[in-house]
Structure formats: structure tokens, C-alpha cells
Coordinates of C-alpha atoms in Angstrom, one line a residue:
M1 CA 113.8 -27.7 49.9
R2 CA 115.0 -28.5 53.5
W3 CA 111.5 -29.4 54.8
H4 CA 111.1 -32.0 51.9
V5 CA 114.5 -33.7 53.2
W6 CA 113.1 -34.0 56.8
L7 CA 109.9 -35.2 55.3
G8 CA 111.7 -37.8 53.5
W9 CA 113.4 -39.0 56.5
L10 CA 110.1 -39.0 58.5
I11 CA 108.3 -41.4 55.9
G12 CA 111.4 -43.2 55.1
V13 CA 111.1 -45.4 58.3
P14 CA 107.3 -46.6 57.7
I15 CA 108.2 -47.3 54.1
I16 CA 111.1 -49.5 54.9
I17 CA 109.1 -51.3 57.7
W18 CA 106.0 -51.9 55.2
T19 CA 108.7 -53.1 52.3
A20 CA 110.8 -55.3 54.6
S21 CA 107.6 -57.0 56.5
G22 CA 106.0 -57.4 53.1
L23 CA 108.9 -59.0 51.7
L24 CA 109.3 -61.6 54.5
M25 CA 105.5 -62.3 54.4
V26 CA 105.7 -63.2 50.6
A27 CA 108.9 -65.3 51.1
Q28 CA 106.8 -68.5 51.5
P29 CA 103.3 -69.8 50.1
I30 CA 100.5 -68.9 52.7
E31 CA 99.7 -72.7 52.9
N32 CA 103.0 -73.3 54.5
V33 CA 102.8 -70.4 56.7
R34 CA 99.5 -71.8 58.0
G35 CA 101.0 -75.3 58.5
N36 CA 98.7 -77.0 56.0
H37 CA 101.9 -79.3 55.1
L38 CA 101.9 -80.7 58.7
R39 CA 98.1 -81.5 58.7
S40 CA 96.9 -85.0 58.1
E41 CA 93.5 -85.5 56.1
A42 CA 90.5 -85.1 58.1
P43 CA 88.7 -88.6 58.4
M44 CA 85.5 -89.0 56.5
L45 CA 82.1 -89.1 58.4
D46 CA 80.8 -92.7 59.1
A47 CA 77.6 -93.7 57.9
I48 CA 75.5 -93.4 60.9
R49 CA 72.2 -92.3 62.2
P50 CA 73.2 -89.5 64.8
V51 CA 71.2 -88.9 67.8
V52 CA 70.4 -85.4 68.7
P53 CA 72.2 -84.5 71.8
L54 CA 70.9 -83.1 75.1
L55 CA 71.0 -79.3 75.3
E56 CA 71.2 -78.8 79.1
G57 CA 68.2 -76.6 79.0
R58 CA 70.4 -73.7 76.9
T59 CA 69.5 -72.1 73.7
A60 CA 71.8 -73.8 70.9
K61 CA 73.0 -71.6 68.1
S62 CA 74.4 -74.6 66.0
L63 CA 75.0 -78.4 66.0
T64 CA 77.8 -79.5 64.0
L65 CA 78.7 -83.4 63.5
Q66 CA 82.3 -83.9 63.0
Q67 CA 84.6 -86.9 63.1
N68 CA 88.2 -87.6 64.4
D69 CA 89.9 -91.0 65.0
A70 CA 87.8 -91.5 67.9
G71 CA 84.5 -91.5 66.0
P72 CA 81.8 -89.1 65.1
F73 CA 80.8 -86.6 67.7
W74 CA 78.6 -83.4 67.9
V75 CA 79.9 -80.0 68.4
I76 CA 77.3 -77.8 70.2
A77 CA 77.5 -73.9 70.1
Y78 CA 75.3 -72.5 72.8
A79 CA 74.0 -68.8 72.2
D80 CA 75.7 -67.7 75.4
G81 CA 79.0 -68.4 73.6
G82 CA 79.9 -71.8 75.4
K83 CA 80.5 -75.0 73.5
R84 CA 80.0 -78.8 74.6
R85 CA 80.7 -82.0 72.6
A86 CA 78.2 -84.9 72.6
D87 CA 78.4 -88.5 71.5
A88 CA 77.0 -88.8 68.0
L89 CA 75.6 -92.5 68.6
T90 CA 73.9 -91.8 72.0
G91 CA 73.5 -87.9 72.1
A92 CA 75.2 -88.0 75.6
L93 CA 77.1 -84.8 76.6
L94 CA 80.7 -85.7 76.9
P95 CA 83.2 -84.3 79.3
P96 CA 86.0 -81.6 78.6
V97 CA 88.9 -82.7 76.8
S98 CA 91.9 -84.4 78.9
A99 CA 95.4 -83.9 78.4
A100 CA 95.7 -87.5 77.2
E101 CA 93.0 -86.9 74.6
A102 CA 94.5 -83.7 73.4
D103 CA 97.8 -85.4 72.9
A104 CA 96.0 -88.2 70.9
I105 CA 93.8 -85.8 68.7
A106 CA 97.1 -83.7 68.1
R107 CA 99.0 -86.7 66.9
A108 CA 96.3 -87.9 64.7
A109 CA 95.9 -84.4 63.3
R110 CA 99.7 -84.3 62.4
A111 CA 100.6 -85.6 59.0
D112 CA 104.0 -86.9 60.2
S113 CA 105.4 -88.6 63.5
A114 CA 107.0 -85.8 64.9
A115 CA 107.5 -86.1 69.0
I116 CA 105.5 -84.0 71.4
R117 CA 107.3 -81.9 73.7
S118 CA 104.6 -80.6 76.0
V119 CA 100.8 -80.5 76.6
T120 CA 99.6 -77.3 78.1
R121 CA 96.3 -76.0 78.9
F122 CA 95.2 -72.4 78.6
D123 CA 91.9 -70.7 79.7
A124 CA 90.4 -68.3 77.0
G125 CA 91.4 -65.3 78.9
N126 CA 94.9 -66.4 79.3
A127 CA 95.6 -67.7 75.9
P128 CA 98.9 -67.5 74.2
S129 CA 99.0 -64.7 71.5
D130 CA 99.4 -67.1 68.6
Q131 CA 96.1 -68.9 69.5
R132 CA 93.4 -65.9 69.1
S133 CA 90.5 -68.3 68.9
G134 CA 88.9 -66.8 72.3
R135 CA 88.5 -70.5 73.5
P136 CA 90.2 -72.3 76.1
A137 CA 92.5 -74.8 74.5
W138 CA 95.2 -77.3 74.9
Q139 CA 98.5 -76.3 73.5
V140 CA 100.3 -79.4 72.0
A141 CA 103.9 -78.5 71.2
F142 CA 106.1 -80.6 69.0
D143 CA 109.8 -80.8 68.9
D144 CA 110.0 -78.7 65.7
D145 CA 108.3 -75.9 67.5
A146 CA 104.9 -76.4 65.7
R147 CA 102.0 -75.9 68.1
F148 CA 98.6 -77.7 67.5
Y149 CA 95.6 -75.8 69.6
I150 CA 93.0 -78.4 70.4
D151 CA 89.6 -76.8 71.9
A152 CA 89.4 -78.0 75.5
D153 CA 85.7 -78.4 75.4
T154 CA 85.0 -79.8 72.1
G155 CA 88.3 -81.5 70.7
E156 CA 88.4 -79.4 67.7
L157 CA 91.5 -78.6 66.0
L158 CA 91.5 -74.8 66.4
A159 CA 94.8 -73.7 64.6
V160 CA 98.3 -74.9 63.7
R161 CA 101.1 -72.5 64.4
T162 CA 104.5 -73.2 62.9
K163 CA 107.8 -71.3 63.8
F164 CA 107.6 -69.3 60.6
W165 CA 104.0 -68.4 61.3
R166 CA 105.0 -66.7 64.4
V167 CA 107.7 -64.4 62.4
F168 CA 105.0 -63.8 59.8
D169 CA 102.6 -62.8 62.6
F170 CA 105.2 -60.4 64.0
M171 CA 106.1 -58.9 60.6
W172 CA 102.3 -58.5 59.9
G173 CA 101.9 -56.8 63.3
L174 CA 104.8 -54.3 62.1
H175 CA 103.1 -54.1 58.7
I176 CA 99.8 -52.6 60.2
M177 CA 101.5 -51.0 63.0
D178 CA 99.6 -53.0 65.6
L179 CA 101.9 -55.2 67.7
Q180 CA 99.4 -55.7 70.4
T181 CA 96.3 -57.4 68.8
R182 CA 97.6 -57.5 65.4
E183 CA 94.2 -57.2 64.1
D184 CA 93.5 -53.7 63.7
T185 CA 94.1 -52.6 60.3
S186 CA 92.6 -49.1 60.7
H187 CA 93.8 -47.0 63.4
P188 CA 95.4 -43.2 63.3
I189 CA 99.0 -44.3 63.4
L190 CA 98.7 -46.4 60.3
I191 CA 96.1 -43.9 58.4
G192 CA 98.6 -41.0 59.3
S193 CA 101.8 -42.8 58.2
A194 CA 100.2 -43.9 55.0
A195 CA 98.8 -40.4 54.3
L196 CA 102.3 -38.9 55.0
A197 CA 104.0 -41.3 52.8
L198 CA 101.6 -40.7 50.0
T199 CA 101.9 -36.8 50.4
G200 CA 105.7 -37.1 50.5
S201 CA 105.8 -39.4 47.2
I202 CA 103.5 -37.0 45.3
L203 CA 105.8 -33.9 46.6
G204 CA 108.8 -35.8 45.7
F205 CA 107.5 -36.1 42.0
V206 CA 106.4 -32.6 41.7
L207 CA 109.9 -31.4 42.9
L208 CA 111.6 -33.7 40.5
F209 CA 109.8 -32.4 37.6
T210 CA 110.1 -28.6 38.9
R211 CA 114.0 -29.1 39.1
R212 CA 114.2 -30.6 35.7
R213 CA 112.3 -27.4 34.4
R214 CA 114.7 -25.1 36.3
K215 CA 117.6 -26.8 34.8
R216 CA 116.3 -26.7 31.2
S217 CA 115.4 -23.0 31.7
I218 CA 118.8 -22.2 33.0
S219 CA 120.8 -24.4 30.3
S220 CA 118.8 -22.5 27.5

């Protein structure tokens, strides 16, 4: 009996973590967590005849025609992992996104008129933990702590991160027991904890029915 008590204590901690983190993660609709309510509607593509962009002698994996408030542009995804943007009307390659452009793109992508607190560029290898795109990006931080990440090469809106999203992300890391990458949902600690919790729960039910039978046999 004593071993089952210790087993209960051992599995109790991860069960509390899973329950508490799961409760917080469902406290708000996932659309609010993702900041969809902060995004403005993307502009429709203009009726143009786009010019195919120059590819710099590199193999392209895809060409995507997009539009923002500045007009239509190409996003070139190269086979080597790089990206560039190009003018959709001339096909000319465009330079990387400047801080002023990132500011303007974020303002246009935001549904309201919240003030911008800072605009900071991060390399792909030094990106904040809430970015996770593997791309160099501008972080445009608003006064309400929302962060819009703008691709530093193409001007694409990579992600919108709200204050609650960062809490959600931390709880998700606790839920899957991976506070580093917060992406590994199959690792020994999580699998072992889940197996232990399942084993303890089954043993608990077995002992519960065993006790009842013993009590009935004693009373009879």
C-alpha cells in the first residue's frame, strides 16, 4: 500500500501541470491567442500583368505574388533557403526591408492605431523565442506588448505575438515538458511521465475495487 502512495505523489505533479496548463490554454479562443483580432484585412491583389523577376542565377523553389499597402510584389523562395522580394511591375529585385519600411508594414497590418514602442532587427540565428520562423526579421513592438514580426528580406508578416500568446507558449512548454524549443511532443520525459500516470491511474482503480471487495467480505 505504501508504494502506491509514493507512486501517487510521483505522478501527481505532472498531472497538476498538465491540468493547470491545459486549463489556461483553453481560457481564450485560439484566434485571440494568435492575435487575429489585431490584424487588418490583407489588401486584394491589383489587376496587373506581373513581370517575372530576375533570379540571380539561383534555383527558385517558388514564386509568390503578394500585395501590401505599397503595392504588389514577388516573394522569391530559393532552393538554398534564401528569400528575396521583387517588384511585380518591373521584375527588379528589391533591397532588404529597412526599419522605416518595417514600421510602415506593421502599422498597415494592425487593425487599430496602437502606438509603436520599438523596431528591432534580429538575425535568423538570434531570433527571440516567440518568433520561431527561422528567418531574419524586424520585431515591431507596440505599446500593448503585441509584437509584429516582419521578414527582413521580403516584408512578409511572419507572426503576431500577443502578451497572452507568450503566456500560452510557456504553458504549452510545460504541457509537453519541453521549455527549450516548445516543439518536441515526443521525448522520453513526457512519454515516461504519461506512462507512469496511466499506470498509477489503473492501479488506483484496481486497489479501489479490491478494497471494496475486502470490506464486503469482512462485513459479511
